[in-house]
Coordinates of N, CA and C in Angstrom, one line a residue:
M14 N -243.1 -53.3 -81.8 CA -242.4 -54.4 -81.3 C -242.5 -55.7 -82.1
K15 N -241.4 -56.6 -82.2 CA -241.2 -57.5 -82.9 C -242.1 -58.8 -82.2
K16 N -243.2 -59.4 -83.1 CA -244.1 -60.2 -82.1 C -243.1 -61.9 -82.2
G17 N -243.7 -62.6 -81.5 CA -243.0 -64.1 -81.6 C -242.0 -64.1 -80.6
I18 N -241.7 -65.6 -80.0 CA -240.7 -66.1 -79.4 C -239.6 -66.2 -80.0
T19 N -238.6 -65.9 -79.7 CA -237.4 -66.3 -81.0 C -236.2 -66.7 -79.9
T20 N -235.2 -67.4 -80.4 CA -234.2 -67.7 -79.4 C -233.4 -66.5 -79.0
S21 N -233.1 -65.5 -79.5 CA -232.5 -64.5 -78.9 C -233.3 -63.8 -77.7
F22 N -234.7 -63.6 -77.8 CA -235.6 -63.6 -76.6 C -235.4 -64.4 -75.9
N23 N -235.6 -65.8 -76.0 CA -235.3 -66.7 -74.7 C -233.9 -66.4 -74.2
I24 N -232.8 -66.5 -74.9 CA -231.8 -66.1 -74.2 C -231.6 -65.1 -73.4
I25 N -232.2 -63.9 -73.7 CA -231.9 -62.9 -72.9 C -233.0 -63.1 -71.8
T26 N -234.1 -63.2 -72.1 CA -234.9 -63.5 -70.8 C -234.2 -64.2 -69.6
T27 N -233.6 -65.7 -70.4 CA -233.2 -66.5 -69.2 C -232.1 -65.7 -68.5
L28 N -231.1 -65.1 -69.4 CA -230.1 -64.7 -68.6 C -230.6 -63.5 -67.7
A29 N -231.5 -62.6 -67.8 CA -232.2 -61.5 -67.1 C -233.0 -62.2 -65.6
L30 N -233.4 -63.3 -65.9 CA -234.2 -64.1 -64.7 C -233.2 -64.6 -63.8
F31 N -232.3 -65.2 -64.5 CA -231.0 -65.9 -63.9 C -230.3 -64.9 -62.9
I32 N -229.7 -63.9 -63.3 CA -229.1 -62.8 -62.8 C -230.0 -62.2 -61.6
A33 N -231.3 -62.0 -62.0 CA -232.1 -61.5 -60.7 C -232.4 -62.7 -59.7
F34 N -232.5 -63.6 -60.2 CA -232.8 -64.6 -59.0 C -231.5 -65.0 -58.0
T35 N -230.3 -65.1 -59.1 CA -229.0 -65.2 -58.3 C -228.6 -64.1 -57.0
V36 N -229.1 -62.7 -57.5 CA -228.9 -61.8 -56.7 C -229.5 -62.2 -55.4
Q37 N -230.9 -62.4 -55.9 CA -231.7 -62.4 -54.7 C -231.5 -63.5 -53.7
Y38 N -231.1 -64.7 -54.6 CA -230.8 -65.7 -53.7 C -229.4 -65.6 -52.6
A39 N -228.4 -65.0 -53.4 CA -227.1 -64.7 -52.7 C -227.4 -63.7 -51.6
S40 N -228.4 -62.8 -51.6 CA -228.7 -62.0 -50.6 C -229.4 -62.7 -49.4
V41 N -229.8 -63.5 -49.5 CA -230.5 -64.0 -48.4 C -230.2 -65.7 -48.0
R42 N -229.0 -66.1 -48.7 CA -228.5 -67.4 -48.3 C -227.2 -67.0 -47.2
E43 N -227.4 -68.2 -46.2 CA -226.6 -68.1 -45.1 C -225.4 -68.7 -45.2
L44 N -224.0 -67.9 -44.8 CA -223.0 -68.0 -45.3 C -222.4 -68.7 -43.8
N45 N -221.6 -69.7 -44.0 CA -220.8 -70.3 -42.7 C -219.4 -69.8 -42.5
I46 N -219.3 -68.0 -42.1 CA -218.1 -68.0 -42.0 C -217.9 -67.0 -40.6
G47 N -216.9 -67.2 -39.9 CA -216.5 -66.8 -38.8 C -217.4 -67.1 -37.5
E48 N -218.3 -66.5 -36.8 CA -219.0 -66.9 -35.9 C -220.2 -67.1 -36.2
G49 N -221.1 -68.2 -36.3 CA -222.3 -68.3 -36.6 C -222.6 -68.3 -37.8
S50 N -223.8 -68.2 -38.6 CA -224.4 -68.2 -39.9 C -224.7 -66.7 -40.0
N51 N -224.2 -66.1 -41.3 CA -224.7 -64.6 -41.6 C -224.7 -64.8 -43.1
T52 N -225.9 -63.8 -43.7 CA -226.1 -63.8 -44.7 C -225.1 -62.8 -45.5
I53 N -225.0 -62.5 -46.9 CA -223.9 -61.7 -47.4 C -224.3 -60.5 -47.0
V54 N -225.7 -60.1 -46.8 CA -225.9 -58.7 -46.6 C -225.5 -58.4 -45.1
D55 N -225.6 -59.3 -44.0 CA -225.2 -59.1 -43.0 C -223.6 -58.7 -42.9
V56 N -222.8 -59.6 -43.7 CA -221.2 -59.0 -44.0 C -221.0 -57.8 -44.4
L57 N -221.9 -57.5 -45.6 CA -221.5 -56.2 -46.1 C -222.2 -55.1 -45.1
F58 N -223.2 -54.9 -44.6 CA -223.8 -53.9 -44.0 C -224.0 -54.2 -42.6
E59 N -223.9 -53.1 -41.6 CA -224.0 -53.4 -39.9 C -225.2 -53.0 -39.9
S60 N -225.7 -51.7 -40.6 CA -227.1 -51.0 -40.2 C -228.3 -51.6 -40.6
S61 N -229.0 -51.9 -39.7 CA -230.6 -52.4 -40.0 C -231.0 -51.6 -41.0
E62 N -230.8 -50.4 -41.1 CA -231.6 -49.5 -42.1 C -231.2 -49.7 -43.4
I63 N -230.0 -49.9 -43.5 CA -229.1 -50.2 -44.9 C -229.4 -51.6 -45.2
K64 N -229.7 -52.5 -44.6 CA -230.1 -53.7 -44.8 C -231.5 -53.9 -45.6
V65 N -232.5 -53.0 -44.8 CA -233.9 -53.1 -45.2 C -234.0 -52.4 -46.4
L66 N -233.2 -51.2 -46.8 CA -233.0 -50.5 -48.0 C -232.6 -51.6 -49.2
F67 N -231.6 -52.5 -48.8 CA -231.0 -53.3 -49.8 C -231.9 -54.2 -50.0
Y68 N -232.6 -55.1 -49.2 CA -233.6 -55.9 -49.4 C -234.4 -55.4 -50.6
L69 N -235.0 -54.1 -50.2 CA -236.2 -53.4 -50.8 C -235.8 -53.4 -52.4
F70 N -234.3 -52.9 -52.4 CA -234.2 -52.5 -53.8 C -233.6 -53.9 -54.5
V71 N -233.3 -55.2 -53.9 CA -233.3 -56.4 -54.6 C -234.8 -56.7 -55.0
F72 N -235.7 -56.7 -54.1 CA -237.1 -57.0 -54.2 C -237.5 -56.1 -55.5
I73 N -237.5 -55.0 -55.7 CA -237.7 -54.1 -56.7 C -237.3 -54.4 -57.9
I74 N -235.8 -55.0 -58.1 CA -235.4 -55.2 -59.1 C -235.4 -56.6 -59.6
V75 N -236.2 -57.7 -58.7 CA -236.6 -59.0 -59.0 C -238.0 -58.8 -59.6
A76 N -238.8 -57.9 -58.7 CA -240.4 -57.9 -59.4 C -240.1 -57.0 -60.6
A77 N -239.6 -56.2 -60.9 CA -239.5 -55.5 -62.0 C -239.2 -56.5 -63.3
T78 N -238.1 -57.3 -63.0 CA -237.7 -58.1 -63.9 C -238.5 -59.1 -64.5
L79 N -239.1 -59.8 -63.2 CA -240.3 -60.8 -63.7 C -241.3 -60.0 -64.5
S80 N -241.8 -58.8 -64.1 CA -242.9 -58.2 -64.7 C -242.4 -57.6 -66.3
A81 N -241.4 -57.5 -66.4 CA -241.1 -57.2 -67.9 C -241.1 -58.6 -68.8
V82 N -240.5 -59.6 -68.1 CA -240.4 -60.8 -68.8 C -242.1 -61.3 -69.0
F83 N -242.9 -61.1 -68.1 CA -244.1 -61.7 -68.2 C -244.9 -60.9 -69.1
K84 N -244.8 -59.5 -69.4 CA -245.3 -58.8 -70.2 C -245.0 -59.2 -71.8
E85 N -243.7 -59.2 -71.6 CA -243.2 -59.9 -73.0 C -243.9 -61.3 -73.5
I86 N -243.7 -61.9 -72.9 CA -244.5 -63.5 -73.3 C -245.9 -63.1 -73.2
W87 N -246.6 -62.4 -72.5 CA -247.9 -62.2 -72.6 C -248.2 -61.3 -74.2
N88 N -247.6 -60.2 -74.3 CA -247.7 -59.5 -75.7 C -247.4 -60.4 -76.8
R89 N -246.2 -61.2 -76.8 CA -245.8 -61.9 -78.1 C -246.3 -63.2 -78.3
L90 N -247.0 -63.9 -77.0 CA -247.3 -65.2 -77.3 C -248.8 -65.3 -77.0
L91 N -249.2 -65.0 -75.8 CA -250.7 -65.2 -75.3 C -251.5 -64.2 -76.0
S92 N -251.4 -63.1 -76.4 CA -252.1 -62.3 -76.6 C -252.5 -62.5 -78.2
D93 N -252.0 -63.1 -79.0 CA -252.0 -63.9 -80.3 C -253.1 -65.2 -80.2
I94 N -252.4 -66.0 -79.4 CA -253.0 -67.4 -79.1 C -254.3 -67.5 -78.6
L95 N -254.6 -66.5 -77.7 CA -256.4 -66.6 -76.6 C -256.6 -65.1 -77.2
T96 N -256.3 -64.4 -78.5 CA -256.9 -63.5 -79.2 C -257.2 -62.3 -77.9
L97 N -256.5 -61.8 -76.8 CA -256.4 -61.0 -75.8 C -255.6 -59.9 -76.4
R98 N -255.9 -58.7 -75.6 CA -255.1 -57.3 -75.8 C -254.0 -57.5 -75.5
E99 N -252.9 -56.8 -75.7 CA -251.8 -56.3 -75.0 C -251.9 -55.7 -73.6
I100 N -250.8 -56.3 -72.8 CA -250.9 -55.3 -71.4 C -249.4 -54.4 -71.5
T101 N -249.9 -53.3 -70.5 CA -248.7 -52.8 -70.3 C -248.1 -53.3 -69.1
F102 N -246.6 -52.6 -68.8 CA -245.9 -53.1 -67.8 C -246.6 -53.0 -66.5
N103 N -247.4 -52.0 -66.1 CA -248.2 -51.8 -64.8 C -249.3 -53.0 -64.5
E104 N -249.5 -53.3 -65.7 CA -250.7 -54.4 -65.7 C -249.9 -55.7 -65.5
A105 N -248.8 -56.0 -66.2 CA -248.0 -57.1 -65.9 C -247.6 -57.1 -64.6
Y106 N -247.3 -55.9 -63.8 CA -246.7 -55.9 -62.7 C -247.9 -56.5 -61.3
S107 N -248.9 -55.8 -61.7 CA -250.1 -56.4 -61.0 C -250.7 -57.8 -61.1
L108 N -250.5 -58.4 -62.2 CA -251.1 -59.7 -62.6 C -249.9 -60.4 -61.8
C109 N -248.4 -60.1 -62.2 CA -247.4 -61.2 -61.1 C -248.0 -61.3 -59.5
F110 N -248.2 -60.2 -59.1 CA -248.5 -60.3 -57.7 C -249.8 -60.7 -57.3
L111 N -250.9 -60.5 -58.3 CA -252.2 -61.3 -57.9 C -251.8 -62.7 -58.3
L112 N -251.1 -63.4 -58.9 CA -250.5 -64.8 -59.5 C -249.9 -65.3 -58.3
M113 N -249.2 -64.5 -57.7 CA -248.3 -65.1 -56.8 C -249.1 -65.3 -55.4
A114 N -249.8 -64.2 -55.1 CA -250.7 -64.3 -53.9 C -251.9 -65.3 -54.1
V115 N -252.2 -65.7 -55.5 CA -253.3 -67.0 -55.3 C -252.5 -68.3 -55.4
T116 N -251.3 -68.3 -55.8 CA -250.6 -69.5 -55.6 C -250.2 -69.9 -54.5
L117 N -249.5 -68.9 -53.5 CA -249.2 -68.9 -52.5 C -250.1 -69.1 -51.1
Y118 N -251.3 -68.9 -51.4 CA -252.6 -68.9 -50.4 C -253.5 -69.7 -50.8

């Protein structure tokens, strides 16, 4: 693995996060079309089960993207600066949820 934060790394991670957050935002954003306010998921899917599966899929994609970016930043930058060991994707995934829980509550 190439160490260091490069411009291409920044561009790729910015695009990945932008796309993941755009999909997440678009799926929960209310639209003012027809009668009342609906989300794009309400317009696309009628079944509640399909909506839940779609939201779960979006959540998993966003969480995986964030975890992958977190892992890369940790392994490329923080491990060298703070002389810490490199982490795996599973550890990054766990740390992301831990950090979110601590910051939200």
